[in-house]
mmCIF file with all atom_site columns, C-alpha atoms in Angstrom:
data_model
loop_
_atom_site.group_PDB
_atom_site.id
_atom_site.type_symbol
_atom_site.label_atom_id
_atom_site.label_alt_id
_atom_site.label_comp_id
_atom_site.label_asym_id
_atom_site.label_entity_id
_atom_site.label_seq_id
_atom_site.pdbx_PDB_ins_code
_atom_site.Cartn_x
_atom_site.Cartn_y
_atom_site.Cartn_z
_atom_site.occupancy
_atom_site.B_iso_or_equiv
_atom_site.pdbx_formal_charge
_atom_site.auth_seq_id
_atom_site.auth_comp_id
_atom_site.auth_asym_id
_atom_site.auth_atom_id
_atom_site.pdbx_PDB_model_num
ATOM 1   C CA . UNK A 1 1   ? 103.575 106.378 87.798  1.00 94.00 ? 1   UNK A CA 1
ATOM 2   C CA . UNK A 1 2   ? 102.377 106.769 91.384  1.00 96.00 ? 2   UNK A CA 1
ATOM 3   C CA . UNK A 1 3   ? 104.744 104.904 93.688  1.00 97.00 ? 3   UNK A CA 1
ATOM 4   C CA . UNK A 1 4   ? 103.227 103.734 96.959  1.00 98.00 ? 4   UNK A CA 1
ATOM 5   C CA . UNK A 1 5   ? 105.581 103.228 99.907  1.00 98.00 ? 5   UNK A CA 1
ATOM 6   C CA . UNK A 1 6   ? 104.273 101.273 102.877 1.00 98.00 ? 6   UNK A CA 1
ATOM 7   C CA . UNK A 1 7   ? 105.724 101.391 106.367 1.00 95.00 ? 7   UNK A CA 1
ATOM 8   C CA . UNK A 1 8   ? 106.759 99.645  108.400 1.00 96.00 ? 8   UNK A CA 1
ATOM 9   C CA . UNK A 1 9   ? 107.794 96.577  106.455 1.00 97.00 ? 9   UNK A CA 1
ATOM 10  C CA . UNK A 1 10  ? 106.962 94.355  109.408 1.00 98.00 ? 10  UNK A CA 1
ATOM 11  C CA . UNK A 1 11  ? 104.849 95.091  112.467 1.00 98.00 ? 11  UNK A CA 1
ATOM 12  C CA . UNK A 1 12  ? 105.248 92.754  115.452 1.00 97.00 ? 12  UNK A CA 1
ATOM 13  C CA . UNK A 1 13  ? 102.260 93.018  117.779 1.00 97.00 ? 13  UNK A CA 1
ATOM 14  C CA . UNK A 1 14  ? 100.229 90.929  120.199 1.00 97.00 ? 14  UNK A CA 1
ATOM 15  C CA . UNK A 1 15  ? 96.530  90.064  119.886 1.00 97.00 ? 15  UNK A CA 1
ATOM 16  C CA . UNK A 1 16  ? 94.425  92.865  121.309 1.00 97.00 ? 16  UNK A CA 1
ATOM 17  C CA . UNK A 1 17  ? 96.918  95.558  120.370 1.00 97.00 ? 17  UNK A CA 1
ATOM 18  C CA . UNK A 1 18  ? 96.316  98.386  117.890 1.00 98.00 ? 18  UNK A CA 1
ATOM 19  C CA . UNK A 1 19  ? 97.994  98.266  114.496 1.00 98.00 ? 19  UNK A CA 1
ATOM 20  C CA . UNK A 1 20  ? 98.727  101.384 112.453 1.00 98.00 ? 20  UNK A CA 1
ATOM 21  C CA . UNK A 1 21  ? 99.923  100.886 108.872 1.00 98.00 ? 21  UNK A CA 1
ATOM 22  C CA . UNK A 1 22  ? 101.073 103.710 106.618 1.00 98.00 ? 22  UNK A CA 1
ATOM 23  C CA . UNK A 1 23  ? 100.924 104.154 102.852 1.00 98.00 ? 23  UNK A CA 1
ATOM 24  C CA . UNK A 1 24  ? 102.590 107.179 101.288 1.00 98.00 ? 24  UNK A CA 1
ATOM 25  C CA . UNK A 1 25  ? 102.126 108.085 97.616  1.00 98.00 ? 25  UNK A CA 1
ATOM 26  C CA . UNK A 1 26  ? 104.712 109.786 95.424  1.00 97.00 ? 26  UNK A CA 1
ATOM 27  C CA . UNK A 1 27  ? 101.996 112.114 94.139  1.00 97.00 ? 27  UNK A CA 1
ATOM 28  C CA . UNK A 1 28  ? 98.496  112.982 95.198  1.00 97.00 ? 28  UNK A CA 1
ATOM 29  C CA . UNK A 1 29  ? 96.031  110.124 94.696  1.00 97.00 ? 29  UNK A CA 1
ATOM 30  C CA . UNK A 1 30  ? 93.162  111.360 92.558  1.00 94.00 ? 30  UNK A CA 1
ATOM 31  C CA . UNK A 1 31  ? 89.850  111.482 94.429  1.00 95.00 ? 31  UNK A CA 1
ATOM 32  C CA . UNK A 1 32  ? 91.453  109.509 97.253  1.00 96.00 ? 32  UNK A CA 1
ATOM 33  C CA . UNK A 1 33  ? 91.055  106.392 95.128  1.00 98.00 ? 33  UNK A CA 1
ATOM 34  C CA . UNK A 1 34  ? 93.019  104.192 97.503  1.00 98.00 ? 34  UNK A CA 1
ATOM 35  C CA . UNK A 1 35  ? 92.227  100.662 98.658  1.00 98.00 ? 35  UNK A CA 1
ATOM 36  C CA . UNK A 1 36  ? 93.646  98.354  101.306 1.00 98.00 ? 36  UNK A CA 1
ATOM 37  C CA . UNK A 1 37  ? 93.866  94.566  100.964 1.00 98.00 ? 37  UNK A CA 1
ATOM 38  C CA . UNK A 1 38  ? 94.638  91.722  103.334 1.00 98.00 ? 38  UNK A CA 1
ATOM 39  C CA . UNK A 1 39  ? 96.432  88.628  102.090 1.00 98.00 ? 39  UNK A CA 1
ATOM 40  C CA . UNK A 1 40  ? 96.994  85.420  103.993 1.00 98.00 ? 40  UNK A CA 1
ATOM 41  C CA . UNK A 1 41  ? 99.436  82.693  102.850 1.00 96.00 ? 41  UNK A CA 1
ATOM 42  C CA . UNK A 1 42  ? 98.153  80.734  99.884  1.00 95.00 ? 42  UNK A CA 1
ATOM 43  C CA . UNK A 1 43  ? 95.124  82.964  99.446  1.00 97.00 ? 43  UNK A CA 1
ATOM 44  C CA . UNK A 1 44  ? 94.122  85.752  97.101  1.00 98.00 ? 44  UNK A CA 1
ATOM 45  C CA . UNK A 1 45  ? 94.036  89.282  98.480  1.00 98.00 ? 45  UNK A CA 1
ATOM 46  C CA . UNK A 1 46  ? 90.765  90.487  100.012 1.00 98.00 ? 46  UNK A CA 1
ATOM 47  C CA . UNK A 1 47  ? 89.681  94.110  99.850  1.00 98.00 ? 47  UNK A CA 1
ATOM 48  C CA . UNK A 1 48  ? 89.188  95.742  103.242 1.00 98.00 ? 48  UNK A CA 1
ATOM 49  C CA . UNK A 1 49  ? 88.843  99.431  102.441 1.00 98.00 ? 49  UNK A CA 1
ATOM 50  C CA . UNK A 1 50  ? 88.173  101.422 99.258  1.00 98.00 ? 50  UNK A CA 1
ATOM 51  C CA . UNK A 1 51  ? 87.921  105.131 98.638  1.00 97.00 ? 51  UNK A CA 1
ATOM 52  C CA . UNK A 1 52  ? 90.493  105.536 101.418 1.00 98.00 ? 52  UNK A CA 1
ATOM 53  C CA . UNK A 1 53  ? 87.930  105.098 104.200 1.00 98.00 ? 53  UNK A CA 1
ATOM 54  C CA . UNK A 1 54  ? 84.924  102.977 103.145 1.00 98.00 ? 54  UNK A CA 1
ATOM 55  C CA . UNK A 1 55  ? 84.824  99.476  104.569 1.00 98.00 ? 55  UNK A CA 1
ATOM 56  C CA . UNK A 1 56  ? 84.046  96.767  102.055 1.00 97.00 ? 56  UNK A CA 1
ATOM 57  C CA . UNK A 1 57  ? 81.077  94.476  102.586 1.00 96.00 ? 57  UNK A CA 1
ATOM 58  C CA . UNK A 1 58  ? 81.523  92.119  105.505 1.00 96.00 ? 58  UNK A CA 1
ATOM 59  C CA . UNK A 1 59  ? 84.664  93.755  106.882 1.00 98.00 ? 59  UNK A CA 1
ATOM 60  C CA . UNK A 1 60  ? 84.631  94.117  110.680 1.00 97.00 ? 60  UNK A CA 1
ATOM 61  C CA . UNK A 1 61  ? 84.537  97.631  112.087 1.00 96.00 ? 61  UNK A CA 1
ATOM 62  C CA . UNK A 1 62  ? 87.876  97.146  113.838 1.00 98.00 ? 62  UNK A CA 1
ATOM 63  C CA . UNK A 1 63  ? 89.365  97.942  110.414 1.00 98.00 ? 63  UNK A CA 1
ATOM 64  C CA . UNK A 1 64  ? 89.375  101.612 109.470 1.00 98.00 ? 64  UNK A CA 1
ATOM 65  C CA . UNK A 1 65  ? 91.038  103.685 106.782 1.00 98.00 ? 65  UNK A CA 1
ATOM 66  C CA . UNK A 1 66  ? 91.911  107.346 106.775 1.00 98.00 ? 66  UNK A CA 1
ATOM 67  C CA . UNK A 1 67  ? 93.973  109.906 104.954 1.00 97.00 ? 67  UNK A CA 1
ATOM 68  C CA . UNK A 1 68  ? 93.959  111.929 101.773 1.00 97.00 ? 68  UNK A CA 1
ATOM 69  C CA . UNK A 1 69  ? 96.281  113.283 99.132  1.00 96.00 ? 69  UNK A CA 1
ATOM 70  C CA . UNK A 1 70  ? 99.550  111.437 99.616  1.00 97.00 ? 70  UNK A CA 1
ATOM 71  C CA . UNK A 1 71  ? 99.260  110.006 103.149 1.00 98.00 ? 71  UNK A CA 1
ATOM 72  C CA . UNK A 1 72  ? 96.951  107.149 104.069 1.00 98.00 ? 72  UNK A CA 1
ATOM 73  C CA . UNK A 1 73  ? 96.569  104.929 107.109 1.00 98.00 ? 73  UNK A CA 1
ATOM 74  C CA . UNK A 1 74  ? 94.978  101.581 107.840 1.00 98.00 ? 74  UNK A CA 1
ATOM 75  C CA . UNK A 1 75  ? 94.179  101.045 111.509 1.00 98.00 ? 75  UNK A CA 1
ATOM 76  C CA . UNK A 1 76  ? 93.196  97.778  113.138 1.00 98.00 ? 76  UNK A CA 1
ATOM 77  C CA . UNK A 1 77  ? 91.820  98.806  116.507 1.00 97.00 ? 77  UNK A CA 1
ATOM 78  C CA . UNK A 1 78  ? 92.283  95.491  118.329 1.00 97.00 ? 78  UNK A CA 1
ATOM 79  C CA . UNK A 1 79  ? 94.136  92.688  116.596 1.00 97.00 ? 79  UNK A CA 1
ATOM 80  C CA . UNK A 1 80  ? 92.358  89.361  116.399 1.00 97.00 ? 80  UNK A CA 1
ATOM 81  C CA . UNK A 1 81  ? 94.324  86.129  115.709 1.00 96.00 ? 81  UNK A CA 1
ATOM 82  C CA . UNK A 1 82  ? 92.966  86.034  112.149 1.00 97.00 ? 82  UNK A CA 1
ATOM 83  C CA . UNK A 1 83  ? 94.315  89.539  111.403 1.00 98.00 ? 83  UNK A CA 1
ATOM 84  C CA . UNK A 1 84  ? 97.944  88.465  111.245 1.00 97.00 ? 84  UNK A CA 1
ATOM 85  C CA . UNK A 1 85  ? 98.649  88.713  107.529 1.00 98.00 ? 85  UNK A CA 1
ATOM 86  C CA . UNK A 1 86  ? 100.206 90.933  104.858 1.00 98.00 ? 86  UNK A CA 1
ATOM 87  C CA . UNK A 1 87  ? 98.461  94.194  103.985 1.00 98.00 ? 87  UNK A CA 1
ATOM 88  C CA . UNK A 1 88  ? 98.758  96.072  100.712 1.00 98.00 ? 88  UNK A CA 1
ATOM 89  C CA . UNK A 1 89  ? 97.607  99.512  99.662  1.00 98.00 ? 89  UNK A CA 1
ATOM 90  C CA . UNK A 1 90  ? 96.661  100.167 96.039  1.00 98.00 ? 90  UNK A CA 1
ATOM 91  C CA . UNK A 1 91  ? 95.798  103.331 94.144  1.00 97.00 ? 91  UNK A CA 1
ATOM 92  C CA . UNK A 1 92  ? 93.318  103.420 91.271  1.00 97.00 ? 92  UNK A CA 1
ATOM 93  C CA . UNK A 1 93  ? 93.252  107.143 90.619  1.00 95.00 ? 93  UNK A CA 1
ATOM 94  C CA . UNK A 1 94  ? 95.672  106.948 87.728  1.00 93.00 ? 94  UNK A CA 1
ATOM 95  C CA . UNK A 1 95  ? 97.228  104.460 85.353  1.00 90.00 ? 95  UNK A CA 1
ATOM 96  C CA . UNK A 1 96  ? 99.205  102.405 85.863  1.00 92.00 ? 96  UNK A CA 1
ATOM 97  C CA . UNK A 1 97  ? 97.356  101.123 88.910  1.00 95.00 ? 97  UNK A CA 1
ATOM 98  C CA . UNK A 1 98  ? 99.993  100.473 91.551  1.00 96.00 ? 98  UNK A CA 1
ATOM 99  C CA . UNK A 1 99  ? 100.351 98.556  94.804  1.00 98.00 ? 99  UNK A CA 1
ATOM 100 C CA . UNK A 1 100 ? 102.537 99.222  97.786  1.00 98.00 ? 100 UNK A CA 1
ATOM 101 C CA . UNK A 1 101 ? 105.140 96.619  98.663  1.00 98.00 ? 101 UNK A CA 1
ATOM 102 C CA . UNK A 1 102 ? 103.165 95.381  101.652 1.00 98.00 ? 102 UNK A CA 1
ATOM 103 C CA . UNK A 1 103 ? 103.312 95.420  105.451 1.00 98.00 ? 103 UNK A CA 1
ATOM 104 C CA . UNK A 1 104 ? 103.456 92.118  107.296 1.00 98.00 ? 104 UNK A CA 1
ATOM 105 C CA . UNK A 1 105 ? 101.649 92.090  110.631 1.00 98.00 ? 105 UNK A CA 1
ATOM 106 C CA . UNK A 1 106 ? 103.126 89.264  112.670 1.00 97.00 ? 106 UNK A CA 1
ATOM 107 C CA . UNK A 1 107 ? 102.512 87.877  116.121 1.00 94.00 ? 107 UNK A CA 1
ATOM 108 C CA . UNK A 1 108 ? 104.962 89.193  118.679 1.00 92.00 ? 108 UNK A CA 1
ATOM 109 C CA . UNK B 2 1   ? 77.624  81.665  93.532  1.00 95.00 ? 1   UNK B CA 1
ATOM 110 C CA . UNK B 2 2   ? 79.710  84.673  92.582  1.00 97.00 ? 2   UNK B CA 1
ATOM 111 C CA . UNK B 2 3   ? 83.173  83.438  91.724  1.00 97.00 ? 3   UNK B CA 1
ATOM 112 C CA . UNK B 2 4   ? 86.159  83.529  89.406  1.00 98.00 ? 4   UNK B CA 1
ATOM 113 C CA . UNK B 2 5   ? 88.150  80.407  88.585  1.00 98.00 ? 5   UNK B CA 1
ATOM 114 C CA . UNK B 2 6   ? 91.492  80.647  86.804  1.00 98.00 ? 6   UNK B CA 1
ATOM 115 C CA . UNK B 2 7   ? 93.131  77.855  84.844  1.00 98.00 ? 7   UNK B CA 1
ATOM 116 C CA . UNK B 2 8   ? 95.941  77.294  82.378  1.00 98.00 ? 8   UNK B CA 1
ATOM 117 C CA . UNK B 2 9   ? 98.982  77.822  84.549  1.00 97.00 ? 9   UNK B CA 1
ATOM 118 C CA . UNK B 2 10  ? 101.896 75.522  83.803  1.00 97.00 ? 10  UNK B CA 1
ATOM 119 C CA . UNK B 2 11  ? 105.655 75.107  83.549  1.00 98.00 ? 11  UNK B CA 1
ATOM 120 C CA . UNK B 2 12  ? 106.901 76.621  80.286  1.00 98.00 ? 12  UNK B CA 1
ATOM 121 C CA . UNK B 2 13  ? 110.340 77.250  78.820  1.00 98.00 ? 13  UNK B CA 1
ATOM 122 C CA . UNK B 2 14  ? 111.681 80.770  78.266  1.00 98.00 ? 14  UNK B CA 1
ATOM 123 C CA . UNK B 2 15  ? 110.378 82.092  74.958  1.00 98.00 ? 15  UNK B CA 1
ATOM 124 C CA . UNK B 2 16  ? 107.318 79.904  75.156  1.00 98.00 ? 16  UNK B CA 1
ATOM 125 C CA . UNK B 2 17  ? 103.626 80.750  75.200  1.00 98.00 ? 17  UNK B CA 1
ATOM 126 C CA . UNK B 2 18  ? 100.689 80.061  77.471  1.00 98.00 ? 18  UNK B CA 1
ATOM 127 C CA . UNK B 2 19  ? 97.032  81.070  77.612  1.00 98.00 ? 19  UNK B CA 1
ATOM 128 C CA . UNK B 2 20  ? 95.324  81.621  80.929  1.00 98.00 ? 20  UNK B CA 1
ATOM 129 C CA . UNK B 2 21  ? 91.552  81.503  81.353  1.00 98.00 ? 21  UNK B CA 1
ATOM 130 C CA . UNK B 2 22  ? 89.277  82.893  84.028  1.00 98.00 ? 22  UNK B CA 1
ATOM 131 C CA . UNK B 2 23  ? 85.740  81.527  84.198  1.00 98.00 ? 23  UNK B CA 1
ATOM 132 C CA . UNK B 2 24  ? 83.213  83.824  85.830  1.00 98.00 ? 24  UNK B CA 1
ATOM 133 C CA . UNK B 2 25  ? 79.889  82.893  87.384  1.00 97.00 ? 25  UNK B CA 1
ATOM 134 C CA . UNK B 2 26  ? 77.169  84.443  89.501  1.00 97.00 ? 26  UNK B CA 1
ATOM 135 C CA . UNK B 2 27  ? 77.180  87.923  87.965  1.00 96.00 ? 27  UNK B CA 1
ATOM 136 C CA . UNK B 2 28  ? 76.634  89.653  84.620  1.00 96.00 ? 28  UNK B CA 1
ATOM 137 C CA . UNK B 2 29  ? 80.089  89.111  83.167  1.00 96.00 ? 29  UNK B CA 1
ATOM 138 C CA . UNK B 2 30  ? 79.692  91.508  80.237  1.00 95.00 ? 30  UNK B CA 1
ATOM 139 C CA . UNK B 2 31  ? 79.258  94.554  82.478  1.00 92.00 ? 31  UNK B CA 1
ATOM 140 C CA . UNK B 2 32  ? 82.423  95.092  84.455  1.00 96.00 ? 32  UNK B CA 1
ATOM 141 C CA . UNK B 2 33  ? 85.994  95.686  83.537  1.00 97.00 ? 33  UNK B CA 1
ATOM 142 C CA . UNK B 2 34  ? 88.171  92.666  84.315  1.00 98.00 ? 34  UNK B CA 1
ATOM 143 C CA . UNK B 2 35  ? 91.807  92.581  85.359  1.00 98.00 ? 35  UNK B CA 1
ATOM 144 C CA . UNK B 2 36  ? 94.810  90.306  85.631  1.00 98.00 ? 36  UNK B CA 1
ATOM 145 C CA . UNK B 2 37  ? 97.190  90.802  88.564  1.00 98.00 ? 37  UNK B CA 1
ATOM 146 C CA . UNK B 2 38  ? 100.265 88.733  89.254  1.00 98.00 ? 38  UNK B CA 1
ATOM 147 C CA . UNK B 2 39  ? 102.431 87.941  92.255  1.00 98.00 ? 39  UNK B CA 1
ATOM 148 C CA . UNK B 2 40  ? 105.942 86.552  91.917  1.00 98.00 ? 40  UNK B CA 1
ATOM 149 C CA . UNK B 2 41  ? 106.907 83.995  94.584  1.00 96.00 ? 41  UNK B CA 1
ATOM 150 C CA . UNK B 2 42  ? 107.382 85.760  97.911  1.00 95.00 ? 42  UNK B CA 1
ATOM 151 C CA . UNK B 2 43  ? 106.842 89.169  96.311  1.00 96.00 ? 43  UNK B CA 1
ATOM 152 C CA . UNK B 2 44  ? 104.164 91.845  96.085  1.00 96.00 ? 44  UNK B CA 1
ATOM 153 C CA . UNK B 2 45  ? 101.313 92.435  93.660  1.00 97.00 ? 45  UNK B CA 1
ATOM 154 C CA . UNK B 2 46  ? 101.640 93.782  90.114  1.00 97.00 ? 46  UNK B CA 1
ATOM 155 C CA . UNK B 2 47  ? 98.732  94.865  87.934  1.00 97.00 ? 47  UNK B CA 1
ATOM 156 C CA . UNK B 2 48  ? 99.243  93.255  84.537  1.00 97.00 ? 48  UNK B CA 1
ATOM 157 C CA . UNK B 2 49  ? 96.284  94.230  82.398  1.00 97.00 ? 49  UNK B CA 1
ATOM 158 C CA . UNK B 2 50  ? 92.629  95.190  82.336  1.00 97.00 ? 50  UNK B CA 1
ATOM 159 C CA . UNK B 2 51  ? 89.864  95.222  79.745  1.00 97.00 ? 51  UNK B CA 1
ATOM 160 C CA . UNK B 2 52  ? 86.510  96.979  79.558  1.00 96.00 ? 52  UNK B CA 1
ATOM 161 C CA . UNK B 2 53  ? 83.213  95.122  79.455  1.00 95.00 ? 53  UNK B CA 1
ATOM 162 C CA . UNK B 2 54  ? 82.914  95.364  75.693  1.00 95.00 ? 54  UNK B CA 1
ATOM 163 C CA . UNK B 2 55  ? 86.610  94.902  75.087  1.00 93.00 ? 55  UNK B CA 1
ATOM 164 C CA . UNK B 2 56  ? 87.263  98.307  73.553  1.00 95.00 ? 56  UNK B CA 1
ATOM 165 C CA . UNK B 2 57  ? 89.427  99.715  76.355  1.00 96.00 ? 57  UNK B CA 1
ATOM 166 C CA . UNK B 2 58  ? 92.571  97.823  77.280  1.00 97.00 ? 58  UNK B CA 1
ATOM 167 C CA . UNK B 2 59  ? 95.568  98.589  79.476  1.00 96.00 ? 59  UNK B CA 1
ATOM 168 C CA . UNK B 2 60  ? 98.884  96.751  79.802  1.00 96.00 ? 60  UNK B CA 1
ATOM 169 C CA . UNK B 2 61  ? 101.738 97.202  82.231  1.00 96.00 ? 61  UNK B CA 1
ATOM 170 C CA . UNK B 2 62  ? 104.978 98.232  80.532  1.00 96.00 ? 62  UNK B CA 1
ATOM 171 C CA . UNK B 2 63  ? 106.527 94.949  81.652  1.00 96.00 ? 63  UNK B CA 1
ATOM 172 C CA . UNK B 2 64  ? 104.167 92.888  79.450  1.00 97.00 ? 64  UNK B CA 1
ATOM 173 C CA . UNK B 2 65  ? 103.079 95.263  76.680  1.00 97.00 ? 65  UNK B CA 1
ATOM 174 C CA . UNK B 2 66  ? 103.737 93.716  73.275  1.00 97.00 ? 66  UNK B CA 1
ATOM 175 C CA . UNK B 2 67  ? 104.010 90.188  74.716  1.00 98.00 ? 67  UNK B CA 1
ATOM 176 C CA . UNK B 2 68  ? 100.695 89.636  76.504  1.00 98.00 ? 68  UNK B CA 1
ATOM 177 C CA . UNK B 2 69  ? 97.177  90.020  75.104  1.00 98.00 ? 69  UNK B CA 1
ATOM 178 C CA . UNK B 2 70  ? 94.054  90.285  77.226  1.00 98.00 ? 70  UNK B CA 1
ATOM 179 C CA . UNK B 2 71  ? 90.680  89.350  75.757  1.00 98.00 ? 71  UNK B CA 1
ATOM 180 C CA . UNK B 2 72  ? 87.246  88.222  76.847  1.00 98.00 ? 72  UNK B CA 1
ATOM 181 C CA . UNK B 2 73  ? 84.392  86.132  75.496  1.00 97.00 ? 73  UNK B CA 1
ATOM 182 C CA . UNK B 2 74  ? 81.242  87.494  77.091  1.00 97.00 ? 74  UNK B CA 1
ATOM 183 C CA . UNK B 2 75  ? 79.137  84.690  75.618  1.00 97.00 ? 75  UNK B CA 1
ATOM 184 C CA . UNK B 2 76  ? 81.310  82.177  77.482  1.00 98.00 ? 76  UNK B CA 1
ATOM 185 C CA . UNK B 2 77  ? 81.742  84.331  80.615  1.00 97.00 ? 77  UNK B CA 1
ATOM 186 C CA . UNK B 2 78  ? 85.474  83.911  80.273  1.00 98.00 ? 78  UNK B CA 1
ATOM 187 C CA . UNK B 2 79  ? 88.497  86.211  80.483  1.00 98.00 ? 79  UNK B CA 1
ATOM 188 C CA . UNK B 2 80  ? 91.788  85.291  78.820  1.00 98.00 ? 80  UNK B CA 1
ATOM 189 C CA . UNK B 2 81  ? 95.441  86.240  78.979  1.00 98.00 ? 81  UNK B CA 1
ATOM 190 C CA . UNK B 2 82  ? 97.595  85.128  76.060  1.00 98.00 ? 82  UNK B CA 1
ATOM 191 C CA . UNK B 2 83  ? 101.226 85.223  77.132  1.00 98.00 ? 83  UNK B CA 1
ATOM 192 C CA . UNK B 2 84  ? 103.965 85.027  74.498  1.00 98.00 ? 84  UNK B CA 1
ATOM 193 C CA . UNK B 2 85  ? 107.754 85.346  74.650  1.00 98.00 ? 85  UNK B CA 1
ATOM 194 C CA . UNK B 2 86  ? 107.698 84.343  78.287  1.00 98.00 ? 86  UNK B CA 1
ATOM 195 C CA . UNK B 2 87  ? 110.638 85.221  80.511  1.00 98.00 ? 87  UNK B CA 1
ATOM 196 C CA . UNK B 2 88  ? 111.837 83.922  83.857  1.00 98.00 ? 88  UNK B CA 1
ATOM 197 C CA . UNK B 2 89  ? 110.600 87.129  85.466  1.00 97.00 ? 89  UNK B CA 1
ATOM 198 C CA . UNK B 2 90  ? 107.029 86.305  84.382  1.00 98.00 ? 90  UNK B CA 1
ATOM 199 C CA . UNK B 2 91  ? 107.019 83.464  86.907  1.00 98.00 ? 91  UNK B CA 1
ATOM 200 C CA . UNK B 2 92  ? 104.135 84.244  89.257  1.00 98.00 ? 92  UNK B CA 1
ATOM 201 C CA . UNK B 2 93  ? 100.698 83.374  90.477  1.00 98.00 ? 93  UNK B CA 1
ATOM 202 C CA . UNK B 2 94  ? 98.260  85.070  88.107  1.00 98.00 ? 94  UNK B CA 1
ATOM 203 C CA . UNK B 2 95  ? 94.963  86.257  89.539  1.00 98.00 ? 95  UNK B CA 1
ATOM 204 C CA . UNK B 2 96  ? 91.946  87.478  87.649  1.00 98.00 ? 96  UNK B CA 1
ATOM 205 C CA . UNK B 2 97  ? 89.772  90.034  89.386  1.00 98.00 ? 97  UNK B CA 1
ATOM 206 C CA . UNK B 2 98  ? 86.569  91.921  88.712  1.00 98.00 ? 98  UNK B CA 1
ATOM 207 C CA . UNK B 2 99  ? 86.948  95.610  88.087  1.00 94.00 ? 99  UNK B CA 1
ATOM 208 C CA . UNK B 2 100 ? 89.729  98.032  87.354  1.00 95.00 ? 100 UNK B CA 1
ATOM 209 C CA . UNK B 2 101 ? 89.449  100.307 90.357  1.00 96.00 ? 101 UNK B CA 1
ATOM 210 C CA . UNK B 2 102 ? 89.376  98.579  93.745  1.00 94.00 ? 102 UNK B CA 1
ATOM 211 C CA . UNK B 2 103 ? 89.152  94.836  93.281  1.00 96.00 ? 103 UNK B CA 1
ATOM 212 C CA . UNK B 2 104 ? 86.349  93.253  95.298  1.00 96.00 ? 104 UNK B CA 1
ATOM 213 C CA . UNK B 2 105 ? 86.291  89.821  93.700  1.00 97.00 ? 105 UNK B CA 1
ATOM 214 C CA . UNK B 2 106 ? 89.386  87.707  93.014  1.00 98.00 ? 106 UNK B CA 1
ATOM 215 C CA . UNK B 2 107 ? 89.988  84.217  91.744  1.00 98.00 ? 107 UNK B CA 1
ATOM 216 C CA . UNK B 2 108 ? 92.198  81.752  93.586  1.00 97.00 ? 108 UNK B CA 1
ATOM 217 C CA . UNK B 2 109 ? 95.083  82.203  91.146  1.00 98.00 ? 109 UNK B CA 1
ATOM 218 C CA . UNK B 2 110 ? 96.990  79.974  88.747  1.00 98.00 ? 110 UNK B CA 1
ATOM 219 C CA . UNK B 2 111 ? 100.752 79.427  88.846  1.00 98.00 ? 111 UNK B CA 1
ATOM 220 C CA . UNK B 2 112 ? 102.908 80.127  85.818  1.00 98.00 ? 112 UNK B CA 1
ATOM 221 C CA . UNK B 2 113 ? 106.516 78.963  86.028  1.00 98.00 ? 113 UNK B CA 1
ATOM 222 C CA . UNK B 2 114 ? 108.978 79.967  83.314  1.00 98.00 ? 114 UNK B CA 1
ATOM 223 C CA . UNK B 2 115 ? 112.096 77.862  83.510  1.00 97.00 ? 115 UNK B CA 1
ATOM 224 C CA . UNK B 2 116 ? 114.322 75.741  81.310  1.00 96.00 ? 116 UNK B CA 1
#
């Protein structure tokens, strides 16, 4: 099983600041099949990035994904008020599909 | 309108059974794999199961294998999750989602509570 470890657990930032979220895999993620999701309280997750770096339809360009192999990053270039949420990475290169434990981006 | 709507969540006693449904609309339901993902209260996401479009390929997480059964009725555009021998640790919001790679369409979730 590919274990995904996200860091930090909580990121305290102000609107307008840059957010950098990390996702490290216990083994190489096949074909960089890694996605990032945003989840707000009481809502289902929403995909932001798939294939490590491709933005999903309708996702603003302030969200970007990078990385390969075992190290991946989600960057939010300038935080908007609606970006404060929990973010999860997920790998789909092998079974079982696994999620990271999440990073909460909170208002400082 | 492209959407998924789950139903069937309830309060059930340990050892009990429940069947969840996920009604799909706005796309050709028989084509894609479909998945169930769950989220325990205040916790992260866990992939529970997925099924291919025709139903021939199925995956279960170790935590539910032998207790849960995923199925689909393509004529009714509906995905199911039959849950037997429920345990307290199965308490969660259960989401259905389209696909088995990255998940680009999710339902709103249905809450299953296992408690005596």
